CSV table of N, CA and C in Angstrom, one decimal:
chain,number,residue,atom,x,y,z
A,20,UNK,N,34.5,-47.4,14.5
A,20,UNK,CA,34.9,-46.1,14.7
A,20,UNK,C,34.4,-45.5,16.0
A,21,UNK,N,35.3,-45.1,17.0
A,21,UNK,CA,34.8,-44.6,18.3
A,21,UNK,C,34.0,-43.3,18.2
A,22,UNK,N,34.2,-42.5,17.1
A,22,UNK,CA,33.5,-41.3,17.0
A,22,UNK,C,32.2,-41.5,16.3
A,23,UNK,N,31.8,-42.7,15.9
A,23,UNK,CA,30.6,-42.9,15.3
A,23,UNK,C,29.4,-42.9,16.3
A,24,UNK,N,28.4,-42.1,16.1
A,24,UNK,CA,27.3,-41.9,17.0
A,24,UNK,C,26.2,-43.0,16.8
A,25,UNK,N,26.4,-43.8,15.8
A,25,UNK,CA,25.4,-44.8,15.5
A,25,UNK,C,24.2,-44.4,14.7
A,26,UNK,N,24.2,-43.2,14.3
A,26,UNK,CA,23.1,-42.7,13.5
A,26,UNK,C,23.7,-41.8,12.4
A,27,UNK,N,23.3,-42.1,11.1
A,27,UNK,CA,23.9,-41.4,10.0
A,27,UNK,C,23.7,-39.9,10.0
A,28,UNK,N,22.5,-39.5,10.3
A,28,UNK,CA,22.2,-38.1,10.4
A,28,UNK,C,22.9,-37.4,11.5
A,29,UNK,N,23.0,-38.0,12.7
A,29,UNK,CA,23.8,-37.4,13.8
A,29,UNK,C,25.2,-37.3,13.4
A,30,UNK,N,25.8,-38.3,12.7
A,30,UNK,CA,27.2,-38.3,12.3
A,30,UNK,C,27.4,-37.1,11.4
A,31,UNK,N,26.5,-36.9,10.4
A,31,UNK,CA,26.6,-35.8,9.4
A,31,UNK,C,26.6,-34.5,10.2
A,32,UNK,N,25.7,-34.3,11.1
A,32,UNK,CA,25.6,-33.1,11.9
A,32,UNK,C,26.9,-32.8,12.7
A,33,UNK,N,27.4,-33.9,13.4
A,33,UNK,CA,28.6,-33.8,14.2
A,33,UNK,C,29.8,-33.4,13.3
A,34,UNK,N,29.9,-34.0,12.1
A,34,UNK,CA,31.0,-33.7,11.2
A,34,UNK,C,30.9,-32.2,10.7
A,35,UNK,N,29.6,-31.8,10.4
A,35,UNK,CA,29.4,-30.4,10.0
A,35,UNK,C,29.9,-29.4,11.1
A,36,UNK,N,29.5,-29.7,12.3
A,36,UNK,CA,29.8,-28.8,13.4
A,36,UNK,C,31.3,-28.8,13.6
A,37,UNK,N,32.0,-29.9,13.5
A,37,UNK,CA,33.4,-30.0,13.7
A,37,UNK,C,34.1,-29.2,12.6
A,38,UNK,N,33.6,-29.3,11.4
A,38,UNK,CA,34.2,-28.5,10.3
A,38,UNK,C,34.0,-27.0,10.5
A,39,UNK,N,32.9,-26.6,11.0
A,39,UNK,CA,32.6,-25.2,11.3
A,39,UNK,C,33.6,-24.7,12.4
A,40,UNK,N,33.8,-25.5,13.4
A,40,UNK,CA,34.7,-25.1,14.5
A,40,UNK,C,36.2,-24.9,13.9
A,41,UNK,N,36.6,-25.9,13.1
A,41,UNK,CA,37.9,-25.8,12.5
A,41,UNK,C,38.1,-24.5,11.7
A,42,UNK,N,37.0,-24.2,10.9
A,42,UNK,CA,37.1,-23.0,10.0
A,42,UNK,C,37.0,-21.7,10.7
A,43,UNK,N,36.1,-21.7,11.8
A,43,UNK,CA,35.8,-20.4,12.4
A,43,UNK,C,36.6,-20.1,13.7
A,44,UNK,N,37.2,-21.1,14.2
A,44,UNK,CA,38.0,-21.0,15.5
A,44,UNK,C,39.3,-21.7,15.3
A,45,UNK,N,40.1,-21.1,14.5
A,45,UNK,CA,41.4,-21.7,14.1
A,45,UNK,C,42.4,-21.8,15.3
A,46,UNK,N,42.3,-21.0,16.3
A,46,UNK,CA,43.2,-21.1,17.4
A,46,UNK,C,43.1,-22.3,18.3
A,47,UNK,N,42.0,-23.0,18.1
A,47,UNK,CA,41.7,-24.2,18.9
A,47,UNK,C,41.9,-25.5,18.1
A,48,UNK,N,42.3,-26.5,18.8
A,48,UNK,CA,42.4,-27.8,18.2
A,48,UNK,C,41.1,-28.6,18.4
A,49,UNK,N,40.5,-28.9,17.3
A,49,UNK,CA,39.2,-29.6,17.4
A,49,UNK,C,39.4,-31.0,16.8
A,50,UNK,N,38.7,-32.0,17.3
A,50,UNK,CA,37.9,-31.9,18.5
A,50,UNK,C,38.7,-31.8,19.8
A,51,UNK,N,38.2,-31.2,20.8
A,51,UNK,CA,39.0,-31.0,22.0
A,51,UNK,C,39.2,-32.4,22.6
A,52,UNK,N,40.5,-32.6,23.0
A,52,UNK,CA,40.8,-34.0,23.5
A,52,UNK,C,40.5,-34.1,25.0
A,53,UNK,N,40.2,-35.3,25.4
A,53,UNK,CA,40.0,-35.6,26.8
A,53,UNK,C,38.9,-34.7,27.5
A,54,UNK,N,37.8,-34.5,26.7
A,54,UNK,CA,36.7,-33.7,27.3
A,54,UNK,C,35.9,-34.7,28.2
A,55,UNK,N,35.6,-34.2,29.4
A,55,UNK,CA,34.8,-35.0,30.3
A,55,UNK,C,33.5,-34.3,30.5
A,56,UNK,N,32.5,-35.0,31.1
A,56,UNK,CA,31.2,-34.4,31.3
A,56,UNK,C,31.4,-33.1,32.2
A,57,UNK,N,32.4,-33.2,33.1
A,57,UNK,CA,32.6,-32.0,34.0
A,57,UNK,C,33.0,-30.7,33.2
A,58,UNK,N,33.5,-30.9,32.0
A,58,UNK,CA,33.9,-29.8,31.2
A,58,UNK,C,32.7,-29.1,30.5
A,59,UNK,N,31.6,-29.8,30.4
A,59,UNK,CA,30.5,-29.1,29.7
A,59,UNK,C,29.2,-29.0,30.6
A,60,UNK,N,29.2,-29.7,31.7
A,60,UNK,CA,28.0,-29.5,32.6
A,60,UNK,C,28.3,-28.5,33.7
A,61,UNK,N,27.2,-27.8,34.1
A,61,UNK,CA,27.4,-26.8,35.2
A,61,UNK,C,27.9,-27.4,36.5
A,62,UNK,N,27.6,-28.7,36.7
A,62,UNK,CA,28.0,-29.3,38.0
A,62,UNK,C,27.9,-30.8,37.9
A,63,UNK,N,28.1,-31.4,39.0
A,63,UNK,CA,27.9,-32.9,39.1
A,63,UNK,C,27.2,-33.2,40.4
A,64,UNK,N,26.6,-34.4,40.4
A,64,UNK,CA,25.8,-34.8,41.6
A,64,UNK,C,26.5,-36.0,42.2
A,65,UNK,N,26.8,-35.9,43.5
A,65,UNK,CA,27.4,-37.0,44.2
A,65,UNK,C,26.3,-37.6,45.1
A,66,UNK,N,26.1,-38.9,45.0
A,66,UNK,CA,25.1,-39.6,45.8
A,66,UNK,C,25.7,-40.3,47.0
A,67,UNK,N,27.0,-40.1,47.2
A,67,UNK,CA,27.7,-40.8,48.3
A,67,UNK,C,27.0,-40.4,49.7
A,68,UNK,N,27.1,-41.4,50.6
A,68,UNK,CA,26.8,-41.2,52.0
A,68,UNK,C,28.0,-41.5,52.7
A,69,UNK,N,28.2,-41.1,54.0
A,69,UNK,CA,29.4,-41.4,54.7
A,69,UNK,C,29.8,-42.9,54.8
A,70,UNK,N,28.8,-43.8,54.7
A,70,UNK,CA,29.1,-45.2,54.7
A,70,UNK,C,29.5,-45.8,53.4
A,71,UNK,N,29.4,-45.0,52.3
A,71,UNK,CA,29.8,-45.4,50.9
A,71,UNK,C,31.3,-45.4,50.7
A,72,UNK,N,32.0,-44.7,51.5
A,72,UNK,CA,33.5,-44.6,51.3
A,72,UNK,C,34.1,-46.0,51.7
A,73,UNK,N,35.2,-46.3,51.0
A,73,UNK,CA,35.9,-47.5,51.3
A,73,UNK,C,36.5,-47.4,52.7
A,74,UNK,N,36.3,-48.5,53.5
A,74,UNK,CA,36.7,-48.4,54.9
A,74,UNK,C,38.2,-48.3,55.1
A,75,UNK,N,39.0,-48.6,54.0
A,75,UNK,CA,40.5,-48.4,54.1
A,75,UNK,C,40.9,-47.0,53.7
A,76,UNK,N,39.9,-46.2,53.3
A,76,UNK,CA,40.2,-44.8,52.9
A,76,UNK,C,40.3,-43.9,54.1
A,77,UNK,N,41.2,-42.9,54.1
A,77,UNK,CA,41.3,-42.0,55.2
A,77,UNK,C,40.0,-41.2,55.4
A,78,UNK,N,39.1,-41.1,54.4
A,78,UNK,CA,37.9,-40.4,54.5
A,78,UNK,C,36.7,-41.2,54.9
A,79,UNK,N,36.9,-42.5,55.3
A,79,UNK,CA,35.8,-43.3,55.6
A,79,UNK,C,34.9,-42.7,56.7
A,80,UNK,N,33.6,-42.7,56.5
A,80,UNK,CA,32.7,-42.2,57.4
A,80,UNK,C,32.4,-40.7,57.2
A,81,UNK,N,33.0,-40.1,56.2
A,81,UNK,CA,32.9,-38.7,56.0
A,81,UNK,C,32.1,-38.5,54.7
A,82,UNK,N,31.3,-37.4,54.6
A,82,UNK,CA,30.5,-37.1,53.5
A,82,UNK,C,31.5,-36.4,52.4
A,83,UNK,N,31.3,-36.7,51.2
A,83,UNK,CA,32.1,-36.1,50.1
A,83,UNK,C,31.8,-34.6,50.1
A,84,UNK,N,32.9,-33.8,50.0
A,84,UNK,CA,32.7,-32.4,49.8
A,84,UNK,C,33.8,-31.9,48.8
A,85,UNK,N,33.6,-30.7,48.2
A,85,UNK,CA,34.6,-30.3,47.3
A,85,UNK,C,36.0,-30.0,48.0
A,86,UNK,N,36.0,-29.6,49.2
A,86,UNK,CA,37.2,-29.4,49.9
A,86,UNK,C,38.0,-30.7,50.1
A,87,UNK,N,37.2,-31.8,50.4
A,87,UNK,CA,37.8,-33.1,50.6
A,87,UNK,C,38.3,-33.6,49.2
A,88,UNK,N,37.6,-33.2,48.2
A,88,UNK,CA,38.0,-33.6,46.8
A,88,UNK,C,39.3,-33.1,46.5
A,89,UNK,N,39.6,-31.8,46.9
A,89,UNK,CA,40.9,-31.2,46.7
A,89,UNK,C,42.0,-31.9,47.4
A,90,UNK,N,41.6,-32.7,48.5
A,90,UNK,CA,42.6,-33.4,49.3
A,90,UNK,C,42.7,-34.9,48.8
A,91,UNK,N,42.0,-35.2,47.7
A,91,UNK,CA,42.1,-36.5,47.1
A,91,UNK,C,40.9,-37.4,47.3
A,92,UNK,N,39.9,-37.0,47.9
A,92,UNK,CA,38.6,-37.8,48.1
A,92,UNK,C,37.9,-37.8,46.7
A,93,UNK,N,37.4,-38.9,46.3
A,93,UNK,CA,36.6,-39.0,45.1
A,93,UNK,C,35.2,-39.4,45.4
A,94,UNK,N,34.3,-38.9,44.6
A,94,UNK,CA,32.9,-39.3,44.7
A,94,UNK,C,32.7,-40.7,44.2
A,95,UNK,N,32.2,-41.6,45.0
A,95,UNK,CA,32.1,-43.0,44.7
A,95,UNK,C,30.9,-43.3,43.8
A,96,UNK,N,29.8,-42.6,44.0
A,96,UNK,CA,28.6,-42.8,43.3
A,96,UNK,C,28.0,-41.5,42.7
A,97,UNK,N,28.4,-41.2,41.5
A,97,UNK,CA,27.9,-40.0,40.8
A,97,UNK,C,26.5,-40.3,40.3
A,98,UNK,N,25.7,-39.2,40.3
A,98,UNK,CA,24.4,-39.3,39.8
A,98,UNK,C,24.5,-39.4,38.2
A,99,UNK,N,23.4,-39.7,37.6
A,99,UNK,CA,23.3,-39.7,36.1
A,99,UNK,C,23.6,-38.3,35.6
A,100,UNK,N,24.1,-38.2,34.4
A,100,UNK,CA,24.6,-36.9,33.9
A,100,UNK,C,23.6,-35.8,34.1
A,101,UNK,N,22.3,-36.0,33.9
A,101,UNK,CA,21.3,-34.9,34.0
A,101,UNK,C,21.1,-34.4,35.4
A,102,UNK,N,21.6,-35.1,36.4
A,102,UNK,CA,21.5,-34.6,37.8
A,102,UNK,C,22.6,-33.5,38.0
A,103,UNK,N,23.5,-33.4,37.1
A,103,UNK,CA,24.5,-32.3,37.2
A,103,UNK,C,24.0,-31.0,36.6
A,104,UNK,N,22.8,-31.0,36.0
A,104,UNK,CA,22.3,-29.7,35.4
A,104,UNK,C,22.0,-28.7,36.5
A,105,UNK,N,21.6,-29.1,37.7
A,105,UNK,CA,21.2,-28.1,38.7
A,105,UNK,C,21.2,-28.7,40.0
A,106,UNK,N,21.2,-27.8,41.0
A,106,UNK,CA,21.2,-28.3,42.4
A,106,UNK,C,19.8,-29.0,42.7
A,107,UNK,N,18.8,-28.4,42.1
A,107,UNK,CA,17.4,-29.0,42.2
A,107,UNK,C,17.4,-30.4,41.7
A,108,UNK,N,17.9,-30.6,40.5
A,108,UNK,CA,17.9,-32.0,39.8
A,108,UNK,C,18.7,-33.0,40.7
A,109,UNK,N,19.7,-32.5,41.3
A,109,UNK,CA,20.5,-33.4,42.2
A,109,UNK,C,19.8,-33.7,43.5
A,110,UNK,N,19.3,-32.7,44.1
A,110,UNK,CA,18.6,-32.9,45.4
A,110,UNK,C,17.4,-33.8,45.2
A,111,UNK,N,16.8,-33.8,44.0
A,111,UNK,CA,15.6,-34.6,43.8
A,111,UNK,C,15.9,-36.1,43.9
A,112,UNK,N,17.2,-36.4,43.7
A,112,UNK,CA,17.6,-37.8,43.8
A,112,UNK,C,18.4,-38.1,45.1
A,113,UNK,N,18.4,-37.1,46.0
A,113,UNK,CA,19.0,-37.3,47.3
A,113,UNK,C,20.5,-37.0,47.3
A,114,UNK,N,21.1,-36.3,46.3
A,114,UNK,CA,22.5,-36.1,46.2
A,114,UNK,C,22.9,-34.7,46.6
A,115,UNK,N,24.2,-34.5,46.6
A,115,UNK,CA,24.8,-33.2,46.8
A,115,UNK,C,25.4,-32.7,45.5
A,116,UNK,N,25.1,-31.5,45.1
A,116,UNK,CA,25.5,-30.9,43.9
A,116,UNK,C,26.8,-30.1,44.1
A,117,UNK,N,27.7,-30.2,43.1
A,117,UNK,CA,28.9,-29.4,43.1
A,117,UNK,C,29.2,-28.8,41.8
A,118,UNK,N,29.5,-27.5,41.8
A,118,UNK,CA,29.8,-26.7,40.6
A,118,UNK,C,31.1,-27.2,40.0
A,119,UNK,N,31.1,-27.2,38.7
A,119,UNK,CA,32.4,-27.6,38.0
A,119,UNK,C,33.0,-26.4,37.4
A,120,UNK,N,34.2,-26.5,36.9
A,120,UNK,CA,34.9,-25.4,36.3
A,120,UNK,C,34.1,-24.8,35.2
A,121,UNK,N,34.4,-23.5,34.9
A,121,UNK,CA,33.6,-22.8,33.9
A,121,UNK,C,34.4,-22.9,32.5
A,122,UNK,N,34.6,-24.1,32.1
A,122,UNK,CA,35.3,-24.4,30.8
A,122,UNK,C,34.6,-23.7,29.6
A,123,UNK,N,33.3,-23.9,29.6
A,123,UNK,CA,32.5,-23.3,28.4
A,123,UNK,C,32.7,-21.8,28.4
A,124,UNK,N,32.6,-21.1,29.5
A,124,UNK,CA,32.7,-19.6,29.6
A,124,UNK,C,34.1,-19.2,29.2
A,125,UNK,N,35.1,-19.9,29.8
A,125,UNK,CA,36.5,-19.7,29.5
A,125,UNK,C,36.8,-19.8,28.0
A,126,UNK,N,36.3,-20.9,27.4
A,126,UNK,CA,36.6,-21.1,26.0
A,126,UNK,C,35.9,-20.0,25.1
A,127,UNK,N,34.7,-19.6,25.5
A,127,UNK,CA,34.0,-18.6,24.8
A,127,UNK,C,34.8,-17.3,24.8
A,128,UNK,N,35.2,-16.9,26.0
A,128,UNK,CA,35.9,-15.6,26.2
A,128,UNK,C,37.3,-15.6,25.5
A,129,UNK,N,37.9,-16.8,25.5
A,129,UNK,CA,39.2,-16.9,24.9
A,129,UNK,C,39.1,-16.9,23.3
A,130,UNK,N,37.9,-17.2,22.8
A,130,UNK,CA,37.7,-17.2,21.4
A,130,UNK,C,37.6,-15.8,20.8
A,131,UNK,N,37.6,-14.8,21.6
A,131,UNK,CA,37.4,-13.4,21.0
A,131,UNK,C,38.6,-13.1,20.1
A,132,UNK,N,38.4,-12.3,19.1
A,132,UNK,CA,39.5,-11.9,18.2
A,132,UNK,C,40.6,-11.3,18.9
A,133,UNK,N,41.8,-11.6,18.5
A,133,UNK,CA,43.1,-11.1,19.1
A,133,UNK,C,43.7,-10.1,18.1
A,134,UNK,N,44.6,-9.3,18.6
A,134,UNK,CA,45.2,-8.2,17.8
A,134,UNK,C,45.8,-8.9,16.6
A,135,UNK,N,45.5,-8.3,15.4
A,135,UNK,CA,45.9,-8.8,14.1
A,135,UNK,C,44.9,-9.8,13.5
A,136,UNK,N,43.9,-10.2,14.2
A,136,UNK,CA,42.8,-11.1,13.6
A,136,UNK,C,41.6,-10.2,13.2
A,137,UNK,N,40.9,-10.8,12.2
A,137,UNK,CA,39.7,-10.1,11.8
A,137,UNK,C,38.7,-10.0,12.9
A,138,UNK,N,38.1,-8.8,13.0
A,138,UNK,CA,37.1,-8.5,14.1
A,138,UNK,C,37.7,-8.0,15.3
A,139,UNK,N,39.0,-7.9,15.4
A,139,UNK,CA,39.6,-7.3,16.7
A,139,UNK,C,39.3,-5.9,16.8
A,140,UNK,N,39.0,-5.5,18.1
A,140,UNK,CA,38.7,-4.1,18.4
A,140,UNK,C,39.4,-3.8,19.7
A,141,UNK,N,40.3,-2.8,19.7
A,141,UNK,CA,41.1,-2.5,20.9
A,141,UNK,C,40.2,-2.1,22.0
A,142,UNK,N,39.1,-1.3,21.7
A,142,UNK,CA,38.2,-0.9,22.8
A,142,UNK,C,37.5,-2.0,23.4
A,143,UNK,N,37.1,-3.1,22.7
A,143,UNK,CA,36.5,-4.2,23.3
A,143,UNK,C,37.4,-5.0,24.1
A,144,UNK,N,38.7,-5.2,23.7
A,144,UNK,CA,39.7,-5.8,24.4
A,144,UNK,C,39.9,-5.1,25.8
A,145,UNK,N,40.0,-3.8,25.7
A,145,UNK,CA,40.2,-3.0,26.9
A,145,UNK,C,39.0,-3.1,27.9
A,146,UNK,N,37.8,-3.1,27.3
A,146,UNK,CA,36.6,-3.3,28.1
A,146,UNK,C,36.6,-4.6,28.8
A,147,UNK,N,37.1,-5.7,28.1
A,147,UNK,CA,37.2,-7.0,28.7
A,147,UNK,C,38.1,-7.0,29.9
A,148,UNK,N,39.3,-6.4,29.7
A,148,UNK,CA,40.2,-6.3,30.8
A,148,UNK,C,39.8,-5.4,31.9
A,149,UNK,N,39.2,-4.3,31.6
A,149,UNK,CA,38.8,-3.3,32.7
A,149,UNK,C,37.7,-3.9,33.6
A,150,UNK,N,36.8,-4.7,33.0
A,150,UNK,CA,35.7,-5.3,33.7
A,150,UNK,C,36.0,-6.7,34.3
A,151,UNK,N,37.3,-7.1,34.1
A,151,UNK,CA,37.8,-8.4,34.7
A,151,UNK,C,36.9,-9.6,34.1
A,152,UNK,N,36.7,-9.5,32.8
A,152,UNK,CA,35.9,-10.6,32.2
A,152,UNK,C,36.8,-11.7,31.8
A,153,UNK,N,38.1,-11.4,31.5
A,153,UNK,CA,39.0,-12.4,31.1
A,153,UNK,C,39.2,-13.5,32.2
A,154,UNK,N,39.2,-14.7,31.9
A,154,UNK,CA,39.3,-15.8,32.8
A,154,UNK,C,40.7,-16.5,32.5
A,155,UNK,N,41.5,-16.5,33.5
A,155,UNK,CA,42.9,-17.1,33.2
A,155,UNK,C,42.9,-18.6,33.7
A,156,UNK,N,42.1,-18.9,34.7
A,156,UNK,CA,42.0,-20.3,35.2
A,156,UNK,C,40.5,-20.6,35.4
A,157,UNK,N,40.0,-21.5,34.5
A,157,UNK,CA,38.5,-21.8,34.6
A,157,UNK,C,38.2,-22.6,35.9
A,158,UNK,N,39.2,-23.1,36.6
A,158,UNK,CA,39.0,-23.8,37.9
A,158,UNK,C,38.9,-22.8,39.1
A,159,UNK,N,39.2,-21.6,38.8
A,159,UNK,CA,39.1,-20.6,39.9
A,159,UNK,C,37.7,-20.0,39.9
A,160,UNK,N,36.9,-20.4,40.8
A,160,UNK,CA,35.5,-20.0,40.8
A,160,UNK,C,35.3,-18.5,40.9
A,161,UNK,N,36.3,-17.8,41.6
A,161,UNK,CA,36.2,-16.3,41.7
A,161,UNK,C,36.3,-15.7,40.4
A,162,UNK,N,37.2,-16.1,39.5
A,162,UNK,CA,37.3,-15.5,38.2
A,162,UNK,C,36.0,-15.8,37.4
A,163,UNK,N,35.5,-17.0,37.5
A,163,UNK,CA,34.2,-17.3,36.8
A,163,UNK,C,33.1,-16.4,37.2
A,164,UNK,N,33.0,-16.3,38.6
A,164,UNK,CA,31.9,-15.4,39.1
A,164,UNK,C,32.1,-14.0,38.7
A,165,UNK,N,33.3,-13.5,38.7
A,165,UNK,CA,33.6,-12.1,38.3
A,165,UNK,C,33.1,-11.9,36.9
A,166,UNK,N,33.5,-12.8,36.0
A,166,UNK,CA,33.1,-12.7,34.6
A,166,UNK,C,31.6,-12.7,34.4
A,167,UNK,N,30.9,-13.6,35.1
A,167,UNK,CA,29.4,-13.6,35.1
A,167,UNK,C,28.8,-12.3,35.5
A,168,UNK,N,29.3,-11.8,36.7
A,168,UNK,CA,28.8,-10.6,37.3
A,168,UNK,C,29.0,-9.4,36.3
A,169,UNK,N,30.2,-9.3,35.7
A,169,UNK,CA,30.5,-8.2,34.8
A,169,UNK,C,29.6,-8.2,33.6
A,170,UNK,N,29.1,-9.4,33.2
A,170,UNK,CA,28.2,-9.5,32.1
A,170,UNK,C,26.8,-9.4,32.5
A,171,UNK,N,26.5,-9.1,33.7
A,171,UNK,CA,25.1,-8.8,34.2
A,171,UNK,C,24.4,-10.0,34.7
A,172,UNK,N,25.1,-11.1,35.1
A,172,UNK,CA,24.5,-12.3,35.6
A,172,UNK,C,24.8,-12.4,37.1
A,173,UNK,N,24.0,-13.2,37.8
A,173,UNK,CA,24.4,-13.6,39.2
A,173,UNK,C,25.7,-14.4,39.2
A,174,UNK,N,26.5,-14.2,40.2
A,174,UNK,CA,27.8,-14.9,40.2
A,174,UNK,C,27.7,-16.4,40.1
A,175,UNK,N,26.6,-17.0,40.5
A,175,UNK,CA,26.5,-18.5,40.5
A,175,UNK,C,25.4,-18.9,39.4
A,176,UNK,N,25.2,-18.0,38.4
A,176,UNK,CA,24.3,-18.3,37.3
A,176,UNK,C,24.6,-19.6,36.7
A,177,UNK,N,23.6,-20.4,36.5
A,177,UNK,CA,23.8,-21.8,36.1
A,177,UNK,C,24.3,-22.1,34.7
A,178,UNK,N,23.9,-21.2,33.7
A,178,UNK,CA,24.0,-21.5,32.3
A,178,UNK,C,25.1,-20.6,31.7
A,179,UNK,N,26.3,-21.1,31.6
A,179,UNK,CA,27.4,-20.3,31.0
A,179,UNK,C,27.2,-20.1,29.5
A,180,UNK,N,26.4,-20.9,28.9
A,180,UNK,CA,26.1,-20.7,27.4
A,180,UNK,C,25.3,-19.4,27.3
A,181,UNK,N,24.4,-19.1,28.2
A,181,UNK,CA,23.7,-17.8,28.2
A,181,UNK,C,24.7,-16.6,28.3
A,182,UNK,N,25.6,-16.8,29.3
A,182,UNK,CA,26.6,-15.8,29.6
A,182,UNK,C,27.5,-15.6,28.4
A,183,UNK,N,27.9,-16.7,27.7
A,183,UNK,CA,28.7,-16.6,26.5
A,183,UNK,C,28.0,-15.8,25.4
A,184,UNK,N,26.7,-16.1,25.2
A,184,UNK,CA,25.9,-15.4,24.2
A,184,UNK,C,25.9,-13.9,24.5
A,185,UNK,N,25.7,-13.5,25.7
A,185,UNK,CA,25.8,-12.1,26.1
A,185,UNK,C,27.1,-11.5,25.8
A,186,UNK,N,28.2,-12.2,26.1
A,186,UNK,CA,29.5,-11.7,25.8
A,186,UNK,C,29.7,-11.6,24.3
A,187,UNK,N,29.2,-12.5,23.5
A,187,UNK,CA,29.4,-12.4,22.0
A,187,UNK,C,28.5,-11.4,21.4
A,188,UNK,N,27.4,-11.0,22.0
A,188,UNK,CA,26.5,-10.0,21.5
A,188,UNK,C,27.1,-8.6,21.7
């Protein structure tokens, strides 16, 4: 079974959590399909150097950057998952850290009760819109930063789970 974590207690806990998600967040399909580490980590660490790129690649001899990523360049040597936790963790291994989309924050904000659902409050919905907390595209860093700022955090605050907790409180 590919979903088996190899530990009976871990599997029981995972199954319990999935049941709670299905019961409490019915608008979402659980488990979320095709989740990558980029969807849950604040960033990723690229350990590439200009000489690491394939010499047949148009980017040969160039350092990996997010703008080159948008043009099709890929990071050849990603750091271990924990190096994506922060810029410091990545720089400690000699890499360059890149922020990922705010999937966690987007999912959190989208899980708010909607009109006709239990817990819906028109004033809260209006406050969310007035303060530009709603995120329509989690890959748009400006929307992510606006939501963090509106909730009292620095635009580049690292932990969207904290921001989500503030939103839910």
